[in-house]
CSV table of C-alpha atoms and ligand atoms in Angstrom, one decimal:
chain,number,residue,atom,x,y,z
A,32,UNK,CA,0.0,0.0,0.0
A,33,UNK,CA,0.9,3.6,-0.8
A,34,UNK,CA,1.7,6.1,1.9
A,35,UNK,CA,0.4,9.4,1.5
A,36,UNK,CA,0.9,10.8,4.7
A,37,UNK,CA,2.4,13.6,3.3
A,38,UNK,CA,0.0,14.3,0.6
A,39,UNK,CA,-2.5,14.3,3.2
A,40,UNK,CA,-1.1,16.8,5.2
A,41,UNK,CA,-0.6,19.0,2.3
A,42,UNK,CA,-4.6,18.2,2.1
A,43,UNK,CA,-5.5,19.6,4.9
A,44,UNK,CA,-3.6,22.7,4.9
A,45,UNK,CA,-4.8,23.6,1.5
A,46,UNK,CA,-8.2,23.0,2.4
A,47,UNK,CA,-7.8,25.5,4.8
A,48,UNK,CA,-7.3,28.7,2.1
A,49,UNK,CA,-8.9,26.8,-1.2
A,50,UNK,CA,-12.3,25.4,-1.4
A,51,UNK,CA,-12.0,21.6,-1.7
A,52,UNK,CA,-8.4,22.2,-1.4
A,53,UNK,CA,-8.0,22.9,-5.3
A,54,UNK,CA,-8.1,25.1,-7.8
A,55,UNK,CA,-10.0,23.2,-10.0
A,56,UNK,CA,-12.8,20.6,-8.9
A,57,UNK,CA,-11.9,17.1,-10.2
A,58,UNK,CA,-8.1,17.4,-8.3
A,59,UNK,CA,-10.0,16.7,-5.2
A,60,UNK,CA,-10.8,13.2,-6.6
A,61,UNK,CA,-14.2,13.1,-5.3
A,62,UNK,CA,-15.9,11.1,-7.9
A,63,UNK,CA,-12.7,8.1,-7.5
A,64,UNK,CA,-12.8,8.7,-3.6
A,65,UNK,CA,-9.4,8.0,-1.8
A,66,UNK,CA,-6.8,11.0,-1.3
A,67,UNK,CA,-5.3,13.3,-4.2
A,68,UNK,CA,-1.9,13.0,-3.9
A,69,UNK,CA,0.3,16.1,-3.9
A,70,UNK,CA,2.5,15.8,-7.0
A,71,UNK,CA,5.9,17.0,-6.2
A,72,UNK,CA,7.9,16.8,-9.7
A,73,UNK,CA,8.1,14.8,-12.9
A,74,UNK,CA,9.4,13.6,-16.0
A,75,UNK,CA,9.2,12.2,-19.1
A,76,UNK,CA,6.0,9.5,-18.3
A,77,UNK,CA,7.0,9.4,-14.5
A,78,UNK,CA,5.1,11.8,-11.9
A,79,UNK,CA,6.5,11.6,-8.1
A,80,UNK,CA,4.6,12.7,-5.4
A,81,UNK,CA,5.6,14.3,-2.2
A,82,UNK,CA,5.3,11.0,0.1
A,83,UNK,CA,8.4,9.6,-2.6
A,84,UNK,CA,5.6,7.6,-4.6
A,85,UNK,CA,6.0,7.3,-8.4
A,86,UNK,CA,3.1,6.4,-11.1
A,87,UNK,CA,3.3,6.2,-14.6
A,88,UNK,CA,1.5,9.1,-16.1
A,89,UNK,CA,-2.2,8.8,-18.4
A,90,UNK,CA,-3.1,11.9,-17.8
A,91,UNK,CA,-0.4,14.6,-19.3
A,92,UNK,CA,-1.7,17.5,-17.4
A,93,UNK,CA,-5.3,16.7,-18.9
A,94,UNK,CA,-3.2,16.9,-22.4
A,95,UNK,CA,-0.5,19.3,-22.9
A,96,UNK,CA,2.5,17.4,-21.9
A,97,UNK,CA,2.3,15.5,-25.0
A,98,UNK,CA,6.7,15.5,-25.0
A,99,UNK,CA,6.6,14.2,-21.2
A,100,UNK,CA,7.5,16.2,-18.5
A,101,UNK,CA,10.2,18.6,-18.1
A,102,UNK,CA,11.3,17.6,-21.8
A,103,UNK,CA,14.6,19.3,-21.9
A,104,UNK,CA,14.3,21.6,-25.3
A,105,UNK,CA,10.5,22.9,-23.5
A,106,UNK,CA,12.4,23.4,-20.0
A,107,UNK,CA,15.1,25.9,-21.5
A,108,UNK,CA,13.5,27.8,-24.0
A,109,UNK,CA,11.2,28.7,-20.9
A,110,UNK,CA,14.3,29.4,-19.2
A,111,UNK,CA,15.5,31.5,-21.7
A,112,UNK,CA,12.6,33.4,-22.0
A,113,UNK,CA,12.7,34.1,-17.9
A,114,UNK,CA,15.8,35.6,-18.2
A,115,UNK,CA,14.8,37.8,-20.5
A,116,UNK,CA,11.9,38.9,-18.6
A,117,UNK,CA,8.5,37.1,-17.8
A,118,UNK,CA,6.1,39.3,-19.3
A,119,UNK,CA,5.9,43.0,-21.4
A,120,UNK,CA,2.7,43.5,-21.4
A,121,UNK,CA,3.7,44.8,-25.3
A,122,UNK,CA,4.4,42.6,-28.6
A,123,UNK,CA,7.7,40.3,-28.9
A,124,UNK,CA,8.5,38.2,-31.9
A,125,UNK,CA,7.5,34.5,-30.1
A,126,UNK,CA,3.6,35.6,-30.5
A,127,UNK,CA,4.0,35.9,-34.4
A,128,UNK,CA,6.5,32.6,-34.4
A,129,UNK,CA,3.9,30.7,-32.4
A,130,UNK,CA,1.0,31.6,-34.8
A,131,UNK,CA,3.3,30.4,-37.9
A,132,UNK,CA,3.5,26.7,-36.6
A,133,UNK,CA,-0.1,26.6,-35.6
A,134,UNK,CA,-1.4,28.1,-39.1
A,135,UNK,CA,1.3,25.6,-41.1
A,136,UNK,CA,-0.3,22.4,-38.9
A,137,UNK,CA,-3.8,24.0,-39.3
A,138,UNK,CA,-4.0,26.4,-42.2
A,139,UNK,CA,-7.7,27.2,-41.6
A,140,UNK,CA,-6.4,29.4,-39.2
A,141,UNK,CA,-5.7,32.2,-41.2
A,142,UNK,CA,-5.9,34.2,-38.5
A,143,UNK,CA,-5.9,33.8,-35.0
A,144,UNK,CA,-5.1,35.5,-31.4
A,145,UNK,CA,-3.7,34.5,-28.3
A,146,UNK,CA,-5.2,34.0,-24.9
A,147,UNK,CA,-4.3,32.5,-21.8
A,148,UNK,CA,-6.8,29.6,-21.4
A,149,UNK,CA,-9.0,27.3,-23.0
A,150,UNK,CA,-12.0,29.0,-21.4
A,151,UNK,CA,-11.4,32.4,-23.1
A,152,UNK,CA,-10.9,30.7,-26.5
A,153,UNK,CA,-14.3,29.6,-26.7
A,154,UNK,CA,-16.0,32.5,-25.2
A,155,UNK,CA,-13.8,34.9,-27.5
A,156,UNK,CA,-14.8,32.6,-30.5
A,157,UNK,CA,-18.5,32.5,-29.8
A,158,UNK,CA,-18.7,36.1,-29.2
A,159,UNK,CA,-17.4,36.8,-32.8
A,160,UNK,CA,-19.5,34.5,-34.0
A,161,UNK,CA,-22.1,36.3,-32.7
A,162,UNK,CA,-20.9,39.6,-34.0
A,163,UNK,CA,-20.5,38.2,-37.5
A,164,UNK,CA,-24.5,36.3,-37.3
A,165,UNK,CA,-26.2,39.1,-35.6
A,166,UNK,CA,-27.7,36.3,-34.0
A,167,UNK,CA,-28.3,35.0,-30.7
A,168,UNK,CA,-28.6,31.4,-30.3
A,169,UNK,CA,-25.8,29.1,-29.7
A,170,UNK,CA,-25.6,24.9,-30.5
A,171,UNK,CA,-23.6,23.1,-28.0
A,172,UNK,CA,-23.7,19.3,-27.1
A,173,UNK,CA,-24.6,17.8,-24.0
A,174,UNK,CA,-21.1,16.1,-22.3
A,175,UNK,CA,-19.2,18.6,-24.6
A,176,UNK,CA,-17.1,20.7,-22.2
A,177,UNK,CA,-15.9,24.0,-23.7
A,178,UNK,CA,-14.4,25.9,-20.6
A,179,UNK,CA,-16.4,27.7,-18.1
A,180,UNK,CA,-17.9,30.0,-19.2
A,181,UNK,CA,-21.4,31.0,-18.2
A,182,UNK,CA,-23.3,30.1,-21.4
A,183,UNK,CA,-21.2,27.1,-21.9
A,184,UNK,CA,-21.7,25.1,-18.4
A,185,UNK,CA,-25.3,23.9,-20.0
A,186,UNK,CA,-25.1,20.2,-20.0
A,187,UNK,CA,-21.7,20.7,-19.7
A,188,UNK,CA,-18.8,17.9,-19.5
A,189,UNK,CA,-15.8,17.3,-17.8
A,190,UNK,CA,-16.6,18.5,-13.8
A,191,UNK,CA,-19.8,19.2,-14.7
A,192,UNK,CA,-20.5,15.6,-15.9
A,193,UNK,CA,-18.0,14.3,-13.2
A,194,UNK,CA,-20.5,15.9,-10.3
A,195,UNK,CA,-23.4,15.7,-12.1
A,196,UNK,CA,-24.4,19.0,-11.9
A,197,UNK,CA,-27.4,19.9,-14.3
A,198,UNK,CA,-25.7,23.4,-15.3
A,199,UNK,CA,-23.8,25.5,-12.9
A,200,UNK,CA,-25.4,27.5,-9.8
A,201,UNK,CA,-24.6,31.4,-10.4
A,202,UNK,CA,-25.6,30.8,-13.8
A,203,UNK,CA,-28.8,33.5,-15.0
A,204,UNK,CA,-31.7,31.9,-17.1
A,205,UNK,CA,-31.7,34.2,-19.3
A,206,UNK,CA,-28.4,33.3,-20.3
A,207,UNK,CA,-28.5,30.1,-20.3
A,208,UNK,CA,-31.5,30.4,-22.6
A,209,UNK,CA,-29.5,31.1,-25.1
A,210,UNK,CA,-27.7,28.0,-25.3
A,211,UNK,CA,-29.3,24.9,-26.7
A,212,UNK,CA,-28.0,21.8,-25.5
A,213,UNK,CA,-28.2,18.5,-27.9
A,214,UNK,CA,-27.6,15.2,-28.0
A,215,UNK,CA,-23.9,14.2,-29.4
A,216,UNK,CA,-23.8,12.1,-32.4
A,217,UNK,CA,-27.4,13.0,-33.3
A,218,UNK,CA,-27.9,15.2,-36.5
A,219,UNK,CA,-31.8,15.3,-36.9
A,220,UNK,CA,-31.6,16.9,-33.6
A,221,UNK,CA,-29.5,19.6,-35.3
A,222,UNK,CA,-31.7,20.0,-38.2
A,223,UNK,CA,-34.7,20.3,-35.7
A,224,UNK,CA,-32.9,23.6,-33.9
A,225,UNK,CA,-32.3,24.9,-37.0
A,226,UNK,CA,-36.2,24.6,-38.0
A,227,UNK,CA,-37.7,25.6,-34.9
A,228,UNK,CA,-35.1,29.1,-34.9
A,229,UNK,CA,-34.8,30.0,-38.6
A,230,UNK,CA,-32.1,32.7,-38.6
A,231,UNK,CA,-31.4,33.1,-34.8
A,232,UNK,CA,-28.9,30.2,-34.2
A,233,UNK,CA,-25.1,32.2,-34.2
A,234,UNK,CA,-23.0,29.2,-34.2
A,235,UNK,CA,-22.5,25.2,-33.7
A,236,UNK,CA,-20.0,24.5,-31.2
A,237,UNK,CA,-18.5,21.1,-30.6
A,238,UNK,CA,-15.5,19.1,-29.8
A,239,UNK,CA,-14.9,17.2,-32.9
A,240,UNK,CA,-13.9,14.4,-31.2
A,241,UNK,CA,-15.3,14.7,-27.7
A,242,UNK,CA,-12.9,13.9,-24.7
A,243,UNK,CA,-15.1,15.1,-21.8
A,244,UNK,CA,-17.7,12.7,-21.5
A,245,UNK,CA,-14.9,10.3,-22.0
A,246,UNK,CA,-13.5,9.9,-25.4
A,247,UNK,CA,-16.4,10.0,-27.7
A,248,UNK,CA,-15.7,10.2,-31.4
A,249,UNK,CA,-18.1,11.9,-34.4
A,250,UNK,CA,-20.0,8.9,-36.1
A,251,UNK,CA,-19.1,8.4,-39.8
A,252,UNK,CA,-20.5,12.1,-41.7
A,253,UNK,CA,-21.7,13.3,-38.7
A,254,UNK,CA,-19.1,16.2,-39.0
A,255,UNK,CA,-19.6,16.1,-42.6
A,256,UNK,CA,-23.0,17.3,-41.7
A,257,UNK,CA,-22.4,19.9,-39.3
A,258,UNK,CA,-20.6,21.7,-41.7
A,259,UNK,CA,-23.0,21.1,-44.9
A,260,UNK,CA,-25.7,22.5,-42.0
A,261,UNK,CA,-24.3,25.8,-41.1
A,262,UNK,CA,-23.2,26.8,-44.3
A,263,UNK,CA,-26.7,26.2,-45.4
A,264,UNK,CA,-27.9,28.2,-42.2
A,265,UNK,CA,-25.8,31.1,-42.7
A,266,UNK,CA,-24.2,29.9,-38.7
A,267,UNK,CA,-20.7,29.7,-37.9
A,268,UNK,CA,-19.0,26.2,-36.9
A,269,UNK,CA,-16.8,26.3,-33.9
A,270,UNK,CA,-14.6,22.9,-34.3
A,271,UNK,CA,-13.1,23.2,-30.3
A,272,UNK,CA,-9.8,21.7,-30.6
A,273,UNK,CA,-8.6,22.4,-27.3
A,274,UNK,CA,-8.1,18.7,-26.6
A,275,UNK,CA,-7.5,16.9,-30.0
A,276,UNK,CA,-5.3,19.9,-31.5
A,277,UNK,CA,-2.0,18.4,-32.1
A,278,UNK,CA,-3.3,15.5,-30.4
A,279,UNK,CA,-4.9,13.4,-33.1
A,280,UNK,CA,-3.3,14.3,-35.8
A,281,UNK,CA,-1.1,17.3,-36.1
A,282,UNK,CA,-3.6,19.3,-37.7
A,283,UNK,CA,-6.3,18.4,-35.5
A,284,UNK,CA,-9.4,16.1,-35.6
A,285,UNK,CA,-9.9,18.5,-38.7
A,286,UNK,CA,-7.4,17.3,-40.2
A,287,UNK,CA,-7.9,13.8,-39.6
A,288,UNK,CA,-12.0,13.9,-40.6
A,289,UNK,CA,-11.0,16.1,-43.5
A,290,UNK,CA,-13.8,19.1,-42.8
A,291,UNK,CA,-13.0,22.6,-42.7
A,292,UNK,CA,-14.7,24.7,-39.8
A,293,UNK,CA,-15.1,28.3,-39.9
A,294,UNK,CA,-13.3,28.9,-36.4
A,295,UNK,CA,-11.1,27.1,-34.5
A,296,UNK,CA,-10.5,27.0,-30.5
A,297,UNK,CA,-7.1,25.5,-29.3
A,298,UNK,CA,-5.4,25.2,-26.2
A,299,UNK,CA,-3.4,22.7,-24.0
A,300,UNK,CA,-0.9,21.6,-26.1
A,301,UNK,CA,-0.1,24.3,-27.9
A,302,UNK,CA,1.2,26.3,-24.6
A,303,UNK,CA,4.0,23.4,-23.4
A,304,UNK,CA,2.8,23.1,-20.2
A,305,UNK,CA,2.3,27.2,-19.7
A,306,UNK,CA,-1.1,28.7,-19.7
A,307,UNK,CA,-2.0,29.4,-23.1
A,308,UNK,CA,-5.2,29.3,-25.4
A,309,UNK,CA,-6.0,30.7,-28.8
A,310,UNK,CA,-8.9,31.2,-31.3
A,311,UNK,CA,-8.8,31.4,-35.2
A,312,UNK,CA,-10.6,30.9,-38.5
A,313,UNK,CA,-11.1,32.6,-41.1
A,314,UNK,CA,-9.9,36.3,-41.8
A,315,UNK,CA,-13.2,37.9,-43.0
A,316,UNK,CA,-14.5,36.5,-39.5
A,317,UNK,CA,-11.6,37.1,-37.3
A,318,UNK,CA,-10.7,40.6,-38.3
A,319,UNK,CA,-13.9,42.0,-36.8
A,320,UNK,CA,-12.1,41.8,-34.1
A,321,UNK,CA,-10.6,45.0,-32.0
A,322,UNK,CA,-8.6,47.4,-33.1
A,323,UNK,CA,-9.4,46.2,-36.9
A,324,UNK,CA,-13.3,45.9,-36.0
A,325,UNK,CA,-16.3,46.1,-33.3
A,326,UNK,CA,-15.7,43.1,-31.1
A,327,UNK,CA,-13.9,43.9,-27.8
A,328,UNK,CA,-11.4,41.2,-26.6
A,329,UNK,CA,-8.3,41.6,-24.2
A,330,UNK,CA,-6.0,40.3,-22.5
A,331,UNK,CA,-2.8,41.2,-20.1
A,332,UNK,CA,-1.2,38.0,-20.2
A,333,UNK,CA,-2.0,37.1,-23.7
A,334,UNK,CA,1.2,36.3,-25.6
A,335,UNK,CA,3.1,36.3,-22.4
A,336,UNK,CA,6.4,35.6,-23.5
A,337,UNK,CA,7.0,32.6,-21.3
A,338,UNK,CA,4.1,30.6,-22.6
A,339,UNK,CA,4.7,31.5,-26.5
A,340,UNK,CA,8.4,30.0,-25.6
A,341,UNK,CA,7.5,26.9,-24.2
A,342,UNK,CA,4.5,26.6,-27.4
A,343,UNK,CA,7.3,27.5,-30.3
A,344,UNK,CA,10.0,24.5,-28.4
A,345,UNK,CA,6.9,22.2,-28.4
A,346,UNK,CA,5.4,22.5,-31.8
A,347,UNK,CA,8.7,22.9,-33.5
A,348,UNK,CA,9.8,19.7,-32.0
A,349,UNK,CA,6.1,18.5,-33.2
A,350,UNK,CA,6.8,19.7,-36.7
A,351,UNK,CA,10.4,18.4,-37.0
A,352,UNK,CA,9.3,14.7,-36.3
A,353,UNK,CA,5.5,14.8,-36.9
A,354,UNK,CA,5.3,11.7,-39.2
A,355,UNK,CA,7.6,9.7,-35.9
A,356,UNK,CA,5.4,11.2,-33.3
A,357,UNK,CA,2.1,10.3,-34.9
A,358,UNK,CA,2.7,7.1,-35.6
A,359,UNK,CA,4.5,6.0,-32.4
A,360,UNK,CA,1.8,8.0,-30.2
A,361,UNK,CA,-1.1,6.0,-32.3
A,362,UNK,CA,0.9,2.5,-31.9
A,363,UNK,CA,1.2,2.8,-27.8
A,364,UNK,CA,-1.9,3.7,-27.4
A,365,UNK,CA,-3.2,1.2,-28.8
A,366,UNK,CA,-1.0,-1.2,-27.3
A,367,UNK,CA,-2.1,0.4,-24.0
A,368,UNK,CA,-6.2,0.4,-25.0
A,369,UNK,CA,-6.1,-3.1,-26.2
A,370,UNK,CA,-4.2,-4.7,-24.2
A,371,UNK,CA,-6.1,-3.2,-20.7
A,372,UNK,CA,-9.2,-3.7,-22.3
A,373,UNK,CA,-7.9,-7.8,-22.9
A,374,UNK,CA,-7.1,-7.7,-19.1
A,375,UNK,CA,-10.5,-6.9,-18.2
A,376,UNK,CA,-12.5,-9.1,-21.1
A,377,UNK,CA,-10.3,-12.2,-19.3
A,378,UNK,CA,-11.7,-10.7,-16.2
A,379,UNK,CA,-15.0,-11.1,-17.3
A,380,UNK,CA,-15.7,-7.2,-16.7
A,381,UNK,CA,-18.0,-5.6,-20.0
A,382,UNK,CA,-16.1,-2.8,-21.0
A,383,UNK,CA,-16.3,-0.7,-24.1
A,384,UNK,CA,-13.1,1.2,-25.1
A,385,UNK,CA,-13.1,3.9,-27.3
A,386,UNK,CA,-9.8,5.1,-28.8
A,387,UNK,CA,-9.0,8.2,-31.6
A,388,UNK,CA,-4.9,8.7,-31.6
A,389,UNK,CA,-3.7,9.3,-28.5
A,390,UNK,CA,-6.6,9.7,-26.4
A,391,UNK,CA,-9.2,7.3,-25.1
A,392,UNK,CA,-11.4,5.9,-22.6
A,393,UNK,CA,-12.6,2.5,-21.1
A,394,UNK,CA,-16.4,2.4,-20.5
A,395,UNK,CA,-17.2,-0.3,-18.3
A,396,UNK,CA,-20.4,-0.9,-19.9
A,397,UNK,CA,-21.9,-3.3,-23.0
A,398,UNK,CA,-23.2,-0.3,-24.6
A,399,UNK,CA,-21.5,1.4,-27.7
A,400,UNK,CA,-20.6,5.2,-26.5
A,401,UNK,CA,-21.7,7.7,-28.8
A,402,UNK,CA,-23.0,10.2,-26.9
A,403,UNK,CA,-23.7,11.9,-22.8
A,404,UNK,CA,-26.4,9.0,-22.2
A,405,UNK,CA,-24.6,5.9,-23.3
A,406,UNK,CA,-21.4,7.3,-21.5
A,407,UNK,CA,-23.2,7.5,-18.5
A,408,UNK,CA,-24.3,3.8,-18.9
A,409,UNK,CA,-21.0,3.3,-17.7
A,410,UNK,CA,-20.1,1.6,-14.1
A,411,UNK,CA,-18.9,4.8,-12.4
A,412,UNK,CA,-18.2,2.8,-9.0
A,413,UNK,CA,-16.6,0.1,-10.8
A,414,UNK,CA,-14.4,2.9,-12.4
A,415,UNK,CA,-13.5,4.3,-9.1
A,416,UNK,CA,-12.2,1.1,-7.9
A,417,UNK,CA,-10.4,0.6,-10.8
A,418,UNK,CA,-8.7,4.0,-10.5
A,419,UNK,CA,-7.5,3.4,-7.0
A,420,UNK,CA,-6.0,-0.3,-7.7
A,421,UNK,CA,-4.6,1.6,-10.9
A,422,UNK,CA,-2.7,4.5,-8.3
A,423,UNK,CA,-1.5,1.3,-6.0
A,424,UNK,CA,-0.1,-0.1,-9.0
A,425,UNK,CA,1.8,2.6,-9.9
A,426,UNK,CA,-0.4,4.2,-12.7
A,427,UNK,CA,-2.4,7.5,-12.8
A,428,UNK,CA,-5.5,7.8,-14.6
A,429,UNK,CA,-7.5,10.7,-14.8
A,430,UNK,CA,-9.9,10.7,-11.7
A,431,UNK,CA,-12.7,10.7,-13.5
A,432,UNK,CA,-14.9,8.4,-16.0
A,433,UNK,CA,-15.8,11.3,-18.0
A,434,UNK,CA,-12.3,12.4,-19.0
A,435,UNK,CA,-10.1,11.0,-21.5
A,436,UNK,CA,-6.9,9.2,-20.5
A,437,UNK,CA,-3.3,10.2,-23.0
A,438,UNK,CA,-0.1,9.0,-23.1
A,439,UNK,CA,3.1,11.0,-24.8
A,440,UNK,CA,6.3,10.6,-26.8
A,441,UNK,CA,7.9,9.2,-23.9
A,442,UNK,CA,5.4,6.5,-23.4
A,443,UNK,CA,8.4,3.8,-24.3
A,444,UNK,CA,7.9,0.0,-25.1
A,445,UNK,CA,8.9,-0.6,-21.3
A,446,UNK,CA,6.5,1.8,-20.0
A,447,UNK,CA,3.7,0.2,-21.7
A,448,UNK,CA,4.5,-3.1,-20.4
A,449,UNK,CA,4.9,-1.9,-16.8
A,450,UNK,CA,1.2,-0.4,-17.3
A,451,UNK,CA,-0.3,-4.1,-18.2
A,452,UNK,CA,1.7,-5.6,-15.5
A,453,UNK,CA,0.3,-3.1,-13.2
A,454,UNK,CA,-3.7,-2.9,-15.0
A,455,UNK,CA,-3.7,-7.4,-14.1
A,456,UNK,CA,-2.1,-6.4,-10.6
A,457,UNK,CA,-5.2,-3.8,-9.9
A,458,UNK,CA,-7.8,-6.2,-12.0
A,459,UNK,CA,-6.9,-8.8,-10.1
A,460,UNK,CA,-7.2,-6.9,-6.6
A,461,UNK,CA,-10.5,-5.7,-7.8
A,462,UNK,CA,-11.8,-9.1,-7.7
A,463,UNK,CA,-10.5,-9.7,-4.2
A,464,UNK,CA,-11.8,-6.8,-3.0
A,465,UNK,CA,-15.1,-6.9,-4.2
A,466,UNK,CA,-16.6,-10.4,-4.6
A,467,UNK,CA,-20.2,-9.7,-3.9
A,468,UNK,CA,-20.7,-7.0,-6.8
B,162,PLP,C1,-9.7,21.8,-21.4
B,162,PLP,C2,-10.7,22.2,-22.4
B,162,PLP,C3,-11.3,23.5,-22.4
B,162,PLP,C4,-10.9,24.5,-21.3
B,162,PLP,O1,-9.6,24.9,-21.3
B,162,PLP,P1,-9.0,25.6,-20.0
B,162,PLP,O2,-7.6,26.0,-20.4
B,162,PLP,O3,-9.1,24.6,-18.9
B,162,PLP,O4,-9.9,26.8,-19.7
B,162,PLP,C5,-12.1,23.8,-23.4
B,162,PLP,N1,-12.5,22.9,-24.3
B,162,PLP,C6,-12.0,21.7,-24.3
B,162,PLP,C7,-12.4,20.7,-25.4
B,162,PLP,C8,-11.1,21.3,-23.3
B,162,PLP,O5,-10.7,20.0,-23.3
């Protein structure tokens, strides 16, 4: 058994200035139960945590350490960039060098503009879109997760799946009015919004493959679709790549499904670990934007020097080896999603696994996942147990069922095998633990 003494006292004095003893709601680890442990330092696909412990990492910082941790060529061009002074508050050459290697991995970014989060991207993009429209209404999907934002907590994933909250408390009505929430997967319901508000609907906003109701991917032409839909419509479709950017493919889930949206959110991974968002599309849309047009968006930190350092070391490294990376990140992970998902069919445990590059999720259900419902067929308690064996193994997944788990470039062959030898240890524990379920 673990010790987490320390952890735990870390716990307790944290809960004493932070609600929950977090800054964000699923590092409590309520939904798995069992105490968070305090992580202390890591690298490459190790984490340790401050009682000594070390686990094998599936989460990557919920997705931007894509090059493990502390990857040498991230660490010193952040390093550099400190010396030089962390922020300006005024223009430096990394915010124009960043937005080159997004734009050549995602060219229907023609333009774009930096923030400092995930959140703002999406509240940014929607805003334009609204601008551009001069319409109202927006189209999100329930389980989708899109920041949080007040309009965009409606049936919202992630934590908000995780705790099962309907939509946040503090949110107005008559805000959340104008978000219509729809089922994933499910295009006559699209088609339906779109007849029943002629002309009001702004945008379609979606993760094109979802990640936060657990890894959910579009059904064949569903995105297809989408796109045909809006154009028809006259609405704007908002393709949040916050996850999958530079996760799927290089160029996104857009990319890899071969559809064009008209703006594009992106996030995680394009910061290196630092906080760092950004929203783009095309021109005609994104140069209403202040000073060149009407819409008002800001930002103190945007473009901070330290983040646009540690993005440019990450994507260049990206770009150098792209056809390498993308290969080897698709072949462990499937090792990985297989070969668990083997250990628990021998177990006799139903589980569905869903898998699009480097991200995934086992369902322990007999359902096919293809949208908020079906995920939430899944065993929840089952995964919770499964999550705690998995941390006394030696393996940290996501603390949640509704999040997707990612490995990294530094995911080797022996790291894999370590994470079957630990997913039969905690299988097999499970089983002793628990014979009367
Ligand atoms: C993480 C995430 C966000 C929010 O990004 P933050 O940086 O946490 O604000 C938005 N959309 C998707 C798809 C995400 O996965």
């Amino acid at each position: 058994m673990r010790k987490l003494d320390r952890s735990r006292l870390l716990q307790q004095r944290a809960e004493g200035f932070l609600p929950g003893g977090v800054d964000s709601p699923v590092r409590a680890f309520r939904a798995v139960g069992g105490d968070p442990p305090f992580l202390a330092r890591a690298e490459g696909a190790y984490l340790w945590d401050a009682d000594g412990n070390r686990y094998i990492d599936y989460f990557g910082s919920w997705g931007p350490m894509i090059l493990g941790h502390a990857f040498p060529p991230v660490v010193e061009a952040i390093q550099q960039a400190a010396g030089r002074s962390p922020s300006f508050g005024a223009s430096t050459a990394s915010e124009a060098d960043l937005a080159e290697l997004i734009r050549a991995a995602v060219p229907s970014m023609e333009k774009l503009r930096f923030v400092s989060s995930g959140t703002e991207a999406t509240m940014s993009a929607i805003r334009l879109a609204r601008a551009f429209t001069n319409r109202k209404y927006i189209v999100k999907f329930e389980g989708c997760y899109h920041g949080h934002a007040d309009g965009l907590l409606v049936k919202a994933g992630s934590g908000v799946a995780t705790f099962g909250i309907p939509g946040s408390a503090g949110v107005p009505e008559e805000i959340a009015h104008f978000t219509l929430a729809l089922p994933y997967n499910d295009i006559a319901a699209v088609e339906a919004a779109f007849a029943a508000r002629p002309q009001e609907i702004a945008a379609i906003i979606l993760e094109p493959v979802a990640g936060n109701m657990g890894c959910v991917p579009p059904e064949p032409g569903y995105l297809a679709a989408l796109r045909e839909l809006t154009t028809r419509e006259g609405a704007v479709l908002i393709f949040d790549e916050v996850m999958t950017g530079f996760r799927v493919a290089h160029g996104g889930a857009q990319q890899l499904y071969g559809i064009t949206p008209d703006l594009i959110c992106l996030g995680k991974i394009i910061g290196g670990g630092l906080p760092c968002g950004a929203f783009g599309g095309r021109a005609e849309i994104m140069n209403l934007l202040a000073p060149l047009g009407p819409v008002y968006q800001a930002g103190t930190l945007s473009g901070n020097p330290l983040a646009m350092a540690a993005g440019v070391a990450t994507l260049e490294y990206l770009a150098r080896n792209r056809e390498a990376v993308y290969s080897n990140l698709e072949e462990a992970s499937r090792l990985v999603a297989q070969g668990v998902a083997t250990v628990f069919s021998e177990a006799g445990v139903p589980v569905t696994t869903n898998r699009v590059g480097a991200m995934w999720t086992w369902f322990f259900t007999n359902e096919r996942v293809v949208d908020f419902a079906t995920a939430a067929t899944s065993d929840t308690t089952r995964f919770g147990a499964f999550h705690r064996a998995m941390l006394d193994a030696g393996v940290w997944l996501p603390p949640s069922q509704f999040e997707a788990i990612f490995l990294g470039t530094a995911h080797t062959a022996a790291v894999i095998e370590a994470t079957l030898t630990a997913a039969r240890q905690a299988v097999a524990s499970l089983h002793e633990a628990q014979p009367a379920r």
